[in-house]
Coordinates of C-alpha atoms in Angstrom, one line a residue:
M24 CA 20.4 -36.5 -24.6
D25 CA 20.4 -35.4 -28.5
D26 CA 17.4 -34.8 -30.6
P27 CA 16.8 -37.7 -32.3
R28 CA 15.3 -36.7 -35.4
T29 CA 16.3 -38.4 -38.5
P30 CA 18.2 -36.5 -41.6
P31 CA 16.4 -37.7 -44.9
D32 CA 18.6 -40.5 -46.2
A33 CA 20.7 -39.6 -49.6
G34 CA 24.0 -41.8 -50.5
P35 CA 27.3 -40.0 -51.5
D36 CA 26.4 -41.0 -55.6
S37 CA 22.6 -39.7 -54.8
T38 CA 21.5 -37.6 -57.6
V39 CA 18.8 -35.4 -55.0
P40 CA 19.8 -33.4 -53.0
A41 CA 21.6 -34.8 -49.6
A42 CA 20.2 -33.4 -46.2
G43 CA 22.3 -30.7 -44.5
A44 CA 23.4 -30.5 -41.4
D45 CA 21.8 -27.3 -40.8
G46 CA 18.6 -29.7 -41.4
G47 CA 18.1 -28.3 -45.0
A48 CA 19.0 -29.6 -48.3
D49 CA 22.5 -29.0 -49.9
A50 CA 22.6 -28.6 -53.7
A51 CA 22.8 -31.8 -55.7
A52 CA 26.8 -31.7 -56.9
G53 CA 27.3 -29.0 -59.4
P54 CA 30.4 -28.4 -61.7
E55 CA 33.7 -28.6 -59.9
L56 CA 35.4 -26.0 -58.3
S57 CA 38.9 -25.3 -57.0
G58 CA 40.5 -22.3 -55.5
H59 CA 38.1 -19.8 -54.0
G60 CA 35.2 -20.5 -55.8
H61 CA 33.6 -16.9 -55.3
G62 CA 30.8 -16.2 -57.1
H63 CA 29.1 -19.5 -57.3
D64 CA 26.0 -20.1 -55.1
T65 CA 26.0 -24.4 -55.9
G66 CA 28.1 -27.1 -57.0
V67 CA 31.5 -28.7 -55.5
L68 CA 34.2 -26.6 -53.8
T69 CA 38.0 -27.7 -53.5
V70 CA 40.1 -26.1 -50.5
D71 CA 43.9 -26.6 -50.9
A72 CA 44.9 -26.6 -46.9
P73 CA 47.8 -27.9 -45.1
A74 CA 45.6 -30.8 -44.0
G75 CA 45.0 -31.4 -48.2
A76 CA 42.5 -31.0 -50.7
L77 CA 39.3 -30.9 -49.2
T78 CA 35.9 -30.7 -51.1
G79 CA 32.8 -30.1 -50.1
R80 CA 29.2 -29.2 -51.3
V81 CA 28.2 -25.5 -51.4
R82 CA 24.8 -24.1 -51.0
D83 CA 23.6 -20.4 -51.1
G84 CA 26.9 -19.0 -50.4
V85 CA 27.8 -21.8 -47.6
L86 CA 30.8 -24.4 -47.3
R87 CA 30.6 -27.6 -46.0
I88 CA 33.2 -30.2 -46.0
H89 CA 32.1 -33.4 -43.4
T90 CA 33.9 -35.6 -41.5
I91 CA 37.3 -35.1 -42.4
P92 CA 39.6 -36.8 -40.3
Y93 CA 42.2 -35.4 -38.1
A94 CA 43.9 -37.8 -35.9
T95 CA 44.4 -42.0 -36.0
A96 CA 44.8 -44.6 -33.2
A97 CA 44.6 -48.0 -32.4
P98 CA 41.9 -48.8 -29.9
F99 CA 42.1 -48.0 -26.4
G100 CA 45.4 -46.6 -27.8
P101 CA 47.5 -42.5 -28.1
A102 CA 46.0 -40.8 -30.7
S103 CA 48.2 -39.8 -33.8
P104 CA 47.2 -37.1 -36.0
A105 CA 45.9 -37.6 -39.8
A106 CA 48.7 -37.8 -42.3
P107 CA 47.8 -34.9 -44.9
G108 CA 45.7 -36.0 -48.0
P109 CA 43.1 -35.8 -50.2
H110 CA 39.2 -36.0 -48.6
D111 CA 35.9 -36.3 -50.5
G112 CA 33.8 -34.3 -47.6
R113 CA 30.8 -34.2 -49.6
E114 CA 29.0 -36.5 -47.7
P115 CA 29.2 -37.6 -44.2
I116 CA 31.6 -40.6 -43.3
G117 CA 29.7 -42.8 -40.7
D118 CA 26.9 -42.2 -38.0
V119 CA 25.6 -39.5 -38.4
I120 CA 22.3 -39.9 -36.2
G121 CA 24.5 -42.0 -33.9
D122 CA 22.6 -45.1 -33.2
G123 CA 24.1 -47.2 -35.5
S124 CA 22.0 -46.7 -38.8
G125 CA 24.6 -44.7 -40.0
T126 CA 27.0 -46.6 -42.3
P127 CA 30.4 -48.1 -41.1
L128 CA 33.1 -45.7 -39.6
R129 CA 36.8 -45.5 -41.7
D130 CA 39.0 -48.0 -40.6
G131 CA 41.5 -46.8 -38.6
V132 CA 39.9 -43.3 -37.7
G133 CA 36.5 -43.9 -35.7
H134 CA 34.9 -40.4 -34.7
M135 CA 38.4 -38.3 -34.7
Q136 CA 36.7 -36.5 -37.4
L137 CA 36.0 -32.7 -37.6
T138 CA 33.2 -30.9 -40.3
V139 CA 33.8 -28.0 -41.6
T140 CA 31.0 -25.0 -42.3
A141 CA 32.4 -21.6 -43.6
P142 CA 31.1 -18.9 -46.0
I143 CA 33.0 -19.0 -48.9
A144 CA 33.4 -15.2 -49.3
G145 CA 37.1 -15.4 -48.2
V146 CA 37.7 -18.5 -48.1
A147 CA 41.4 -19.2 -48.8
G148 CA 41.4 -16.0 -50.1
E149 CA 44.1 -13.2 -50.3
R150 CA 43.2 -11.1 -47.8
N151 CA 43.0 -13.6 -45.5
R152 CA 46.5 -14.9 -46.0
N153 CA 48.3 -12.3 -43.5
G154 CA 45.2 -12.6 -40.9
A155 CA 43.4 -9.4 -42.4
G156 CA 39.6 -9.6 -42.2
A157 CA 40.0 -13.1 -41.0
R158 CA 36.3 -14.6 -39.5
P159 CA 36.0 -15.8 -35.9
I160 CA 36.0 -19.6 -35.4
L161 CA 33.2 -21.5 -33.6
L162 CA 34.0 -25.2 -32.5
W163 CA 31.3 -27.5 -31.5
I164 CA 31.4 -30.5 -29.5
H165 CA 28.1 -32.7 -29.9
G166 CA 26.9 -34.3 -26.6
G167 CA 25.3 -38.2 -26.0
R168 CA 26.6 -38.9 -22.6
F169 CA 30.3 -39.5 -23.9
E170 CA 28.6 -42.4 -25.8
E171 CA 26.9 -41.8 -29.3
G172 CA 27.2 -38.0 -31.5
H173 CA 28.3 -37.6 -34.7
P174 CA 30.1 -33.7 -36.0
S175 CA 27.4 -33.4 -38.9
E176 CA 24.4 -34.3 -36.8
P177 CA 21.6 -32.4 -38.7
W178 CA 20.2 -30.6 -35.5
C179 CA 23.5 -28.9 -35.0
G180 CA 24.2 -27.3 -38.4
A181 CA 26.2 -24.3 -38.6
R182 CA 24.6 -22.5 -41.8
H183 CA 23.0 -19.3 -39.6
F184 CA 26.8 -18.9 -38.2
A185 CA 28.1 -19.3 -41.8
E186 CA 25.7 -16.5 -42.8
Q187 CA 27.2 -14.0 -40.1
G188 CA 30.9 -14.6 -41.3
I189 CA 31.5 -17.4 -38.3
V190 CA 33.8 -20.3 -39.5
T191 CA 32.7 -23.2 -37.0
V192 CA 34.4 -26.7 -36.9
S193 CA 32.3 -29.1 -35.6
L194 CA 34.6 -32.1 -33.3
G195 CA 34.1 -36.1 -32.7
Y196 CA 35.9 -37.8 -30.5
R197 CA 36.3 -41.2 -29.0
K198 CA 33.9 -42.3 -27.2
K199 CA 33.0 -44.8 -23.4
L200 CA 36.1 -46.7 -22.7
D201 CA 37.7 -46.4 -26.1
G202 CA 37.6 -42.6 -25.1
F203 CA 37.2 -42.3 -21.4
W204 CA 38.7 -45.0 -19.8
R205 CA 41.9 -44.2 -17.4
R206 CA 44.4 -47.1 -16.5
P207 CA 45.2 -47.8 -12.7
D208 CA 48.3 -45.9 -13.0
E209 CA 47.0 -43.1 -15.0
C210 CA 44.5 -41.6 -12.4
R211 CA 45.6 -38.0 -13.4
A212 CA 46.6 -38.6 -16.6
P213 CA 44.0 -36.8 -19.7
Y214 CA 41.4 -38.7 -20.9
R215 CA 41.8 -40.2 -24.3
A216 CA 39.3 -38.4 -25.9
V217 CA 40.5 -34.9 -24.8
D218 CA 44.1 -35.9 -26.4
D219 CA 42.1 -36.7 -29.3
L220 CA 40.0 -33.2 -29.3
L221 CA 43.5 -31.2 -28.8
I222 CA 44.8 -32.7 -31.7
A223 CA 41.7 -31.7 -33.1
L224 CA 42.4 -27.9 -32.1
R225 CA 45.9 -28.1 -33.4
W226 CA 44.4 -29.2 -36.4
V227 CA 42.2 -25.9 -36.6
R228 CA 44.9 -23.8 -36.0
D229 CA 47.1 -25.1 -38.6
N230 CA 44.4 -24.9 -41.3
A231 CA 42.7 -21.9 -40.2
A232 CA 43.8 -19.5 -42.5
A233 CA 42.5 -22.0 -45.8
F234 CA 38.9 -21.2 -44.7
G235 CA 39.4 -17.6 -44.3
A236 CA 39.3 -17.8 -40.5
D237 CA 41.6 -16.5 -37.0
A238 CA 43.4 -18.6 -35.4
A239 CA 43.5 -16.3 -33.0
N240 CA 39.8 -16.0 -32.3
V241 CA 38.5 -19.0 -30.9
T242 CA 34.9 -19.8 -29.0
L243 CA 34.9 -23.6 -28.1
S244 CA 31.0 -24.4 -27.3
G245 CA 29.1 -27.5 -26.5
Q246 CA 26.0 -28.8 -25.3
S247 CA 25.4 -31.3 -22.2
A248 CA 28.3 -34.2 -22.4
G249 CA 29.7 -31.6 -25.5
A250 CA 29.8 -28.8 -22.7
G251 CA 31.8 -30.9 -19.9
L252 CA 34.3 -31.6 -22.9
A253 CA 34.6 -28.0 -23.6
L254 CA 35.1 -26.9 -20.3
A255 CA 37.8 -29.9 -19.6
L256 CA 39.6 -28.3 -22.5
A257 CA 39.5 -25.1 -21.0
S258 CA 41.2 -26.4 -18.4
D259 CA 44.0 -28.0 -19.8
A260 CA 47.3 -25.7 -19.6
R261 CA 47.9 -27.6 -23.4
A262 CA 44.9 -25.5 -25.2
E263 CA 46.1 -22.1 -23.9
G264 CA 46.5 -20.3 -27.4
L265 CA 43.9 -22.5 -29.2
V266 CA 41.4 -21.8 -27.3
H267 CA 40.0 -17.8 -26.3
R268 CA 36.3 -18.2 -24.6
V269 CA 33.9 -20.9 -24.1
I270 CA 30.1 -21.6 -24.0
A271 CA 28.8 -24.2 -22.3
L272 CA 24.9 -25.0 -22.6
S273 CA 23.7 -27.4 -19.9
P274 CA 27.5 -29.0 -18.8
G275 CA 26.9 -32.5 -18.2
L276 CA 29.8 -33.9 -15.8
S277 CA 30.1 -37.3 -14.3
R278 CA 30.2 -38.1 -10.5
G279 CA 31.1 -40.8 -10.3
S280 CA 33.4 -41.9 -13.8
G281 CA 36.7 -43.5 -12.6
G282 CA 35.2 -44.4 -8.9
A283 CA 36.1 -47.6 -7.5
L284 CA 32.7 -49.5 -8.1
R285 CA 32.8 -48.7 -11.5
R286 CA 36.2 -50.2 -11.7
L287 CA 35.8 -52.8 -10.3
L288 CA 32.7 -54.1 -12.4
V289 CA 35.3 -53.2 -15.4
R290 CA 37.8 -55.7 -14.0
L291 CA 34.7 -58.4 -13.4
A292 CA 33.9 -57.9 -17.0
G293 CA 37.2 -59.2 -18.2
F294 CA 39.1 -55.3 -18.7
P295 CA 42.6 -55.9 -17.8
A296 CA 44.9 -53.3 -16.3
S297 CA 46.7 -52.9 -19.5
G298 CA 44.1 -51.6 -21.6
D299 CA 44.7 -54.0 -24.2
V300 CA 41.1 -55.4 -24.5
T301 CA 38.8 -56.6 -27.3
R302 CA 35.8 -54.3 -28.4
E303 CA 33.3 -57.3 -27.0
V304 CA 34.9 -56.7 -23.6
A305 CA 34.9 -53.0 -23.9
A306 CA 31.8 -53.2 -24.6
K307 CA 30.3 -56.1 -21.8
A308 CA 32.4 -53.7 -19.4
Y309 CA 30.5 -50.8 -20.7
R310 CA 27.5 -52.0 -20.2
A311 CA 28.2 -53.0 -16.6
I312 CA 29.3 -49.5 -15.9
A313 CA 26.5 -47.9 -17.3
S314 CA 24.0 -49.9 -15.3
V315 CA 25.0 -48.2 -12.2
A316 CA 24.7 -44.8 -13.7
P317 CA 20.8 -44.3 -14.5
T318 CA 21.3 -40.6 -13.5
D319 CA 25.1 -39.8 -14.2
T320 CA 26.8 -40.9 -17.6
A321 CA 29.1 -43.7 -16.8
V322 CA 32.2 -41.8 -17.8
G323 CA 33.4 -38.6 -18.9
P324 CA 35.0 -35.5 -16.5
R325 CA 34.6 -34.7 -13.2
I326 CA 33.2 -31.5 -11.8
R327 CA 36.4 -31.0 -9.5
E328 CA 38.4 -31.5 -12.7
I329 CA 37.3 -28.5 -13.8
R330 CA 38.9 -24.9 -13.7
A331 CA 38.6 -23.0 -17.3
R332 CA 41.1 -20.6 -17.8
V333 CA 39.2 -18.4 -20.5
P334 CA 35.8 -16.1 -20.1
L335 CA 32.9 -18.5 -20.6
V336 CA 29.1 -18.6 -20.8
V337 CA 27.3 -21.1 -18.9
T338 CA 23.6 -22.2 -19.4
V339 CA 21.0 -24.1 -18.6
T340 CA 17.3 -25.0 -19.2
S341 CA 15.0 -24.9 -15.9
E342 CA 13.5 -28.7 -17.1
E343 CA 16.6 -30.1 -17.9
F344 CA 15.0 -33.7 -17.4
H345 CA 11.4 -33.1 -16.7
F346 CA 9.9 -34.8 -19.6
A347 CA 11.3 -38.1 -19.1
P348 CA 8.3 -40.4 -18.6
P349 CA 9.7 -42.4 -15.3
L350 CA 10.2 -38.9 -13.8
I351 CA 7.0 -37.6 -14.3
K352 CA 5.4 -40.8 -13.0
A353 CA 7.6 -40.7 -10.2
D354 CA 6.3 -37.2 -9.1
Q355 CA 3.2 -38.4 -9.0
L356 CA 3.7 -40.7 -6.4
P357 CA 2.5 -40.0 -2.8
G358 CA 5.5 -38.4 -0.7
A359 CA 7.0 -37.3 -3.8
R360 CA 9.6 -35.1 -2.4
A361 CA 10.6 -36.8 0.5
L362 CA 11.9 -39.4 -2.2
A363 CA 13.3 -36.5 -4.0
R364 CA 15.0 -35.4 -0.7
V365 CA 16.7 -39.0 -0.7
I366 CA 17.8 -38.8 -4.6
G367 CA 19.1 -35.4 -3.5
A368 CA 21.5 -37.1 -1.1
A369 CA 22.4 -40.1 -2.5
H370 CA 23.7 -37.7 -5.6
G371 CA 25.5 -35.5 -3.0
G372 CA 22.7 -33.0 -2.3
V373 CA 22.2 -32.5 1.6
G374 CA 20.4 -28.9 1.6
P375 CA 16.7 -28.0 1.1
L376 CA 15.2 -28.6 -2.2
P377 CA 15.4 -25.5 -4.3
P378 CA 12.2 -23.6 -4.0
E379 CA 11.4 -23.5 -7.8
A380 CA 11.0 -27.8 -7.8
G381 CA 7.7 -27.3 -7.1
D382 CA 5.2 -29.8 -7.8
R383 CA 8.8 -31.7 -9.6
P384 CA 10.7 -32.3 -7.2
I385 CA 12.2 -35.5 -8.6
G386 CA 12.2 -34.4 -11.8
G387 CA 13.9 -31.0 -10.6
V388 CA 16.7 -33.1 -8.0
I389 CA 17.5 -35.3 -11.3
S390 CA 17.9 -32.4 -13.5
D391 CA 19.6 -30.6 -10.8
A392 CA 22.4 -33.6 -9.9
A393 CA 22.6 -34.0 -13.8
I394 CA 23.3 -30.8 -15.1
R395 CA 22.5 -27.6 -12.7
A396 CA 24.9 -28.2 -10.0
S397 CA 27.7 -29.0 -12.6
A398 CA 26.4 -25.1 -14.0
V399 CA 26.3 -23.5 -10.7
A400 CA 29.7 -24.6 -9.8
V401 CA 31.5 -23.8 -12.8
A402 CA 30.3 -20.4 -13.0
D403 CA 31.1 -19.8 -9.2
S404 CA 34.5 -21.0 -9.7
S405 CA 35.4 -19.5 -12.5
A406 CA 33.9 -16.1 -11.1
A407 CA 35.7 -16.2 -8.3
A408 CA 39.0 -16.8 -10.2
G409 CA 38.7 -13.3 -11.8
M410 CA 37.5 -15.1 -15.1
P411 CA 34.9 -13.1 -16.9
T412 CA 31.6 -15.1 -16.4
W413 CA 28.3 -15.2 -17.5
V414 CA 25.1 -17.3 -16.9
G415 CA 21.8 -17.8 -18.3
E416 CA 18.5 -19.8 -18.1
F417 CA 16.0 -20.9 -20.4
R418 CA 12.6 -21.0 -19.0
P419 CA 8.8 -21.7 -20.6
G420 CA 6.7 -18.9 -21.7
A421 CA 5.0 -18.0 -24.8
G422 CA 5.8 -18.9 -28.1
T423 CA 7.4 -22.7 -28.7
G424 CA 10.9 -24.4 -29.0
I425 CA 11.7 -27.8 -30.1
G426 CA 12.3 -30.5 -27.5
P427 CA 14.4 -33.5 -27.2
D428 CA 12.2 -35.6 -29.0
G429 CA 11.8 -33.7 -31.8
R430 CA 8.5 -32.0 -31.1
V431 CA 7.4 -28.5 -30.6
T432 CA 7.1 -27.8 -26.5
E433 CA 6.4 -24.8 -24.4
G434 CA 8.8 -25.9 -21.7
A435 CA 12.2 -25.6 -21.4
P436 CA 13.5 -29.8 -22.0
H437 CA 17.2 -30.4 -22.3
C438 CA 18.1 -29.8 -25.6
V439 CA 15.8 -26.7 -26.4
D440 CA 19.0 -24.9 -26.4
L441 CA 20.3 -26.2 -29.5
P442 CA 18.0 -24.5 -32.4
R443 CA 18.3 -21.6 -30.4
F444 CA 22.2 -21.2 -30.4
F445 CA 22.4 -22.4 -34.1
G446 CA 19.6 -20.1 -34.8
R447 CA 17.1 -22.0 -36.7
E448 CA 14.3 -21.0 -33.9
E449 CA 13.2 -17.9 -35.9
G450 CA 13.3 -14.7 -33.4
H451 CA 15.0 -15.9 -30.2
P452 CA 17.8 -13.6 -28.9
F453 CA 20.2 -15.9 -28.0
H454 CA 21.7 -16.7 -31.4
G455 CA 22.4 -13.5 -31.7
E456 CA 23.8 -12.6 -28.5
M457 CA 26.2 -15.7 -28.8
V458 CA 27.1 -14.4 -32.6
S459 CA 28.3 -11.1 -30.5
F460 CA 30.0 -13.2 -27.4
I461 CA 31.7 -15.1 -30.5
R462 CA 33.1 -12.0 -32.1
N463 CA 34.2 -10.0 -29.2
G464 CA 33.6 -11.8 -26.0
D465 CA 30.5 -9.5 -24.7
P466 CA 26.9 -11.4 -24.8
G467 CA 25.4 -8.3 -24.3
W468 CA 24.4 -8.9 -20.2
P469 CA 26.1 -7.9 -17.4
R470 CA 28.7 -10.3 -15.6
Y471 CA 27.9 -13.1 -13.3
R472 CA 29.8 -12.3 -9.9
A473 CA 29.4 -12.2 -6.4
P474 CA 27.4 -10.8 -4.1
E475 CA 24.8 -10.0 -7.5
R476 CA 25.3 -13.1 -9.0
I477 CA 23.2 -12.0 -12.1
G478 CA 21.8 -14.2 -15.0
R479 CA 20.1 -13.4 -18.1
I480 CA 16.7 -15.5 -18.6
W481 CA 15.0 -16.5 -21.6
S482 CA 11.6 -17.3 -20.8
G483 CA 9.5 -18.7 -24.0
G484 CA 10.3 -19.0 -27.3
G485 CA 11.0 -18.0 -31.2
A486 CA 9.9 -14.2 -31.5
E487 CA 7.8 -14.5 -28.2
A488 CA 10.7 -14.7 -26.1
V489 CA 11.1 -12.3 -23.6
E490 CA 15.0 -11.5 -21.9
T491 CA 14.9 -10.8 -18.3
E492 CA 17.6 -10.2 -15.5
E493 CA 17.5 -12.1 -12.2
P494 CA 20.2 -11.9 -9.3
D495 CA 21.4 -15.4 -8.3
P496 CA 18.8 -17.7 -10.4
W497 CA 20.6 -20.7 -9.3
G498 CA 20.7 -19.7 -5.6
G499 CA 18.3 -23.1 -5.2
V500 CA 21.0 -24.9 -6.5
R501 CA 24.0 -24.2 -4.4
A502 CA 22.0 -24.5 -1.2
M503 CA 20.9 -28.2 -2.0
F504 CA 24.3 -29.2 -3.6
R505 CA 27.1 -26.6 -1.3
R506 CA 28.8 -30.2 -0.1
R507 CA 29.5 -31.9 -3.4

């Protein structure tokens, strides 16, 4: 679930400042700049890259080029790299909010676009042509249940990373059945969306130097569904050498994607085995499988497919979906704990309710089934394989954060990690710790490994957040979902 806040409206020809991807405002178009653009704080900058002449806006020393096409594909077909050519990325292409309110997507490209945010100091600079002084790269994959989202979402702007000398590339991908359907003869084939993103990773490798970035120092990150995709990419042997570490925030992985029931519903909706289908039939089929997945993503990577091959940070929030009104009401019912046990069993959780469920047993079980059970399984398998692994959890405490509805919260709901990761929650230490991990692979707290399984805990928000370390913070989740 993504933050539904809507950015200010400004079209490509607007003379007022357009909404920036960091929630601020970009400068209105100033003088055209070319080449390096050093010394300019506002205006338009064109970068000569292998992908073509890429034009974006500059504000306060940070360049942002929106929605560069990196691949093309026919519906439900394999993707091919986009041909090099000029691109005007001063404004985003497509549906920035992800709710249908944006402009139509460019024909033939869909969501196969990426947005670059980089400090202009060093962009295409001579000192970076041979890698000397090149900047680390952060790749970001947005969430949205594998059915919505956009690489230029305003609440995931990377300005603060750029101010720390990091080049961020936000990646889009095909969604719903277009990105995640497998024909019966493709049960072990990669998802189309993963294939798309591999093309994007190669685009980043080939164009890194033009932005002063180091293709040998790449951290792949994402939140919710985006974290699930980041983990799927990090598990794919084809990504070797393209990704060097991963940050997975509240990873969302599907339990029933591709299962017998969902395949049957897709067939009943008229979706042919060949995958040669109209958009109308695809939409009908997706609605059918989504209707039987109220607490699971309808499509997407599954936990059994994840075998991360690089160092990993994985975090969750302690109250992922506690905020959902139906769960609040359900937890007030007589016998809520007994009902929670039934719901847990339906999601593969046959052990005891975690102690931290407290007076929110149903909200806790749904949160654990959707997010925390996947997080602990990924962390445990990664650490057992000898891969450097760190875990953390956001909990309520003093100070406030921003919840998924865009409102101030004292709790720790799903998406409260986004402003902390992107440095927009002033004073919270998480952004600085992730900058450290992106730069050198060390977030600054003990590794997670048996038997202690130490995790970092952030209680509260902003400058009032308190950091502690706790042995095995997800022990209760592991005990309940041990058979998943």
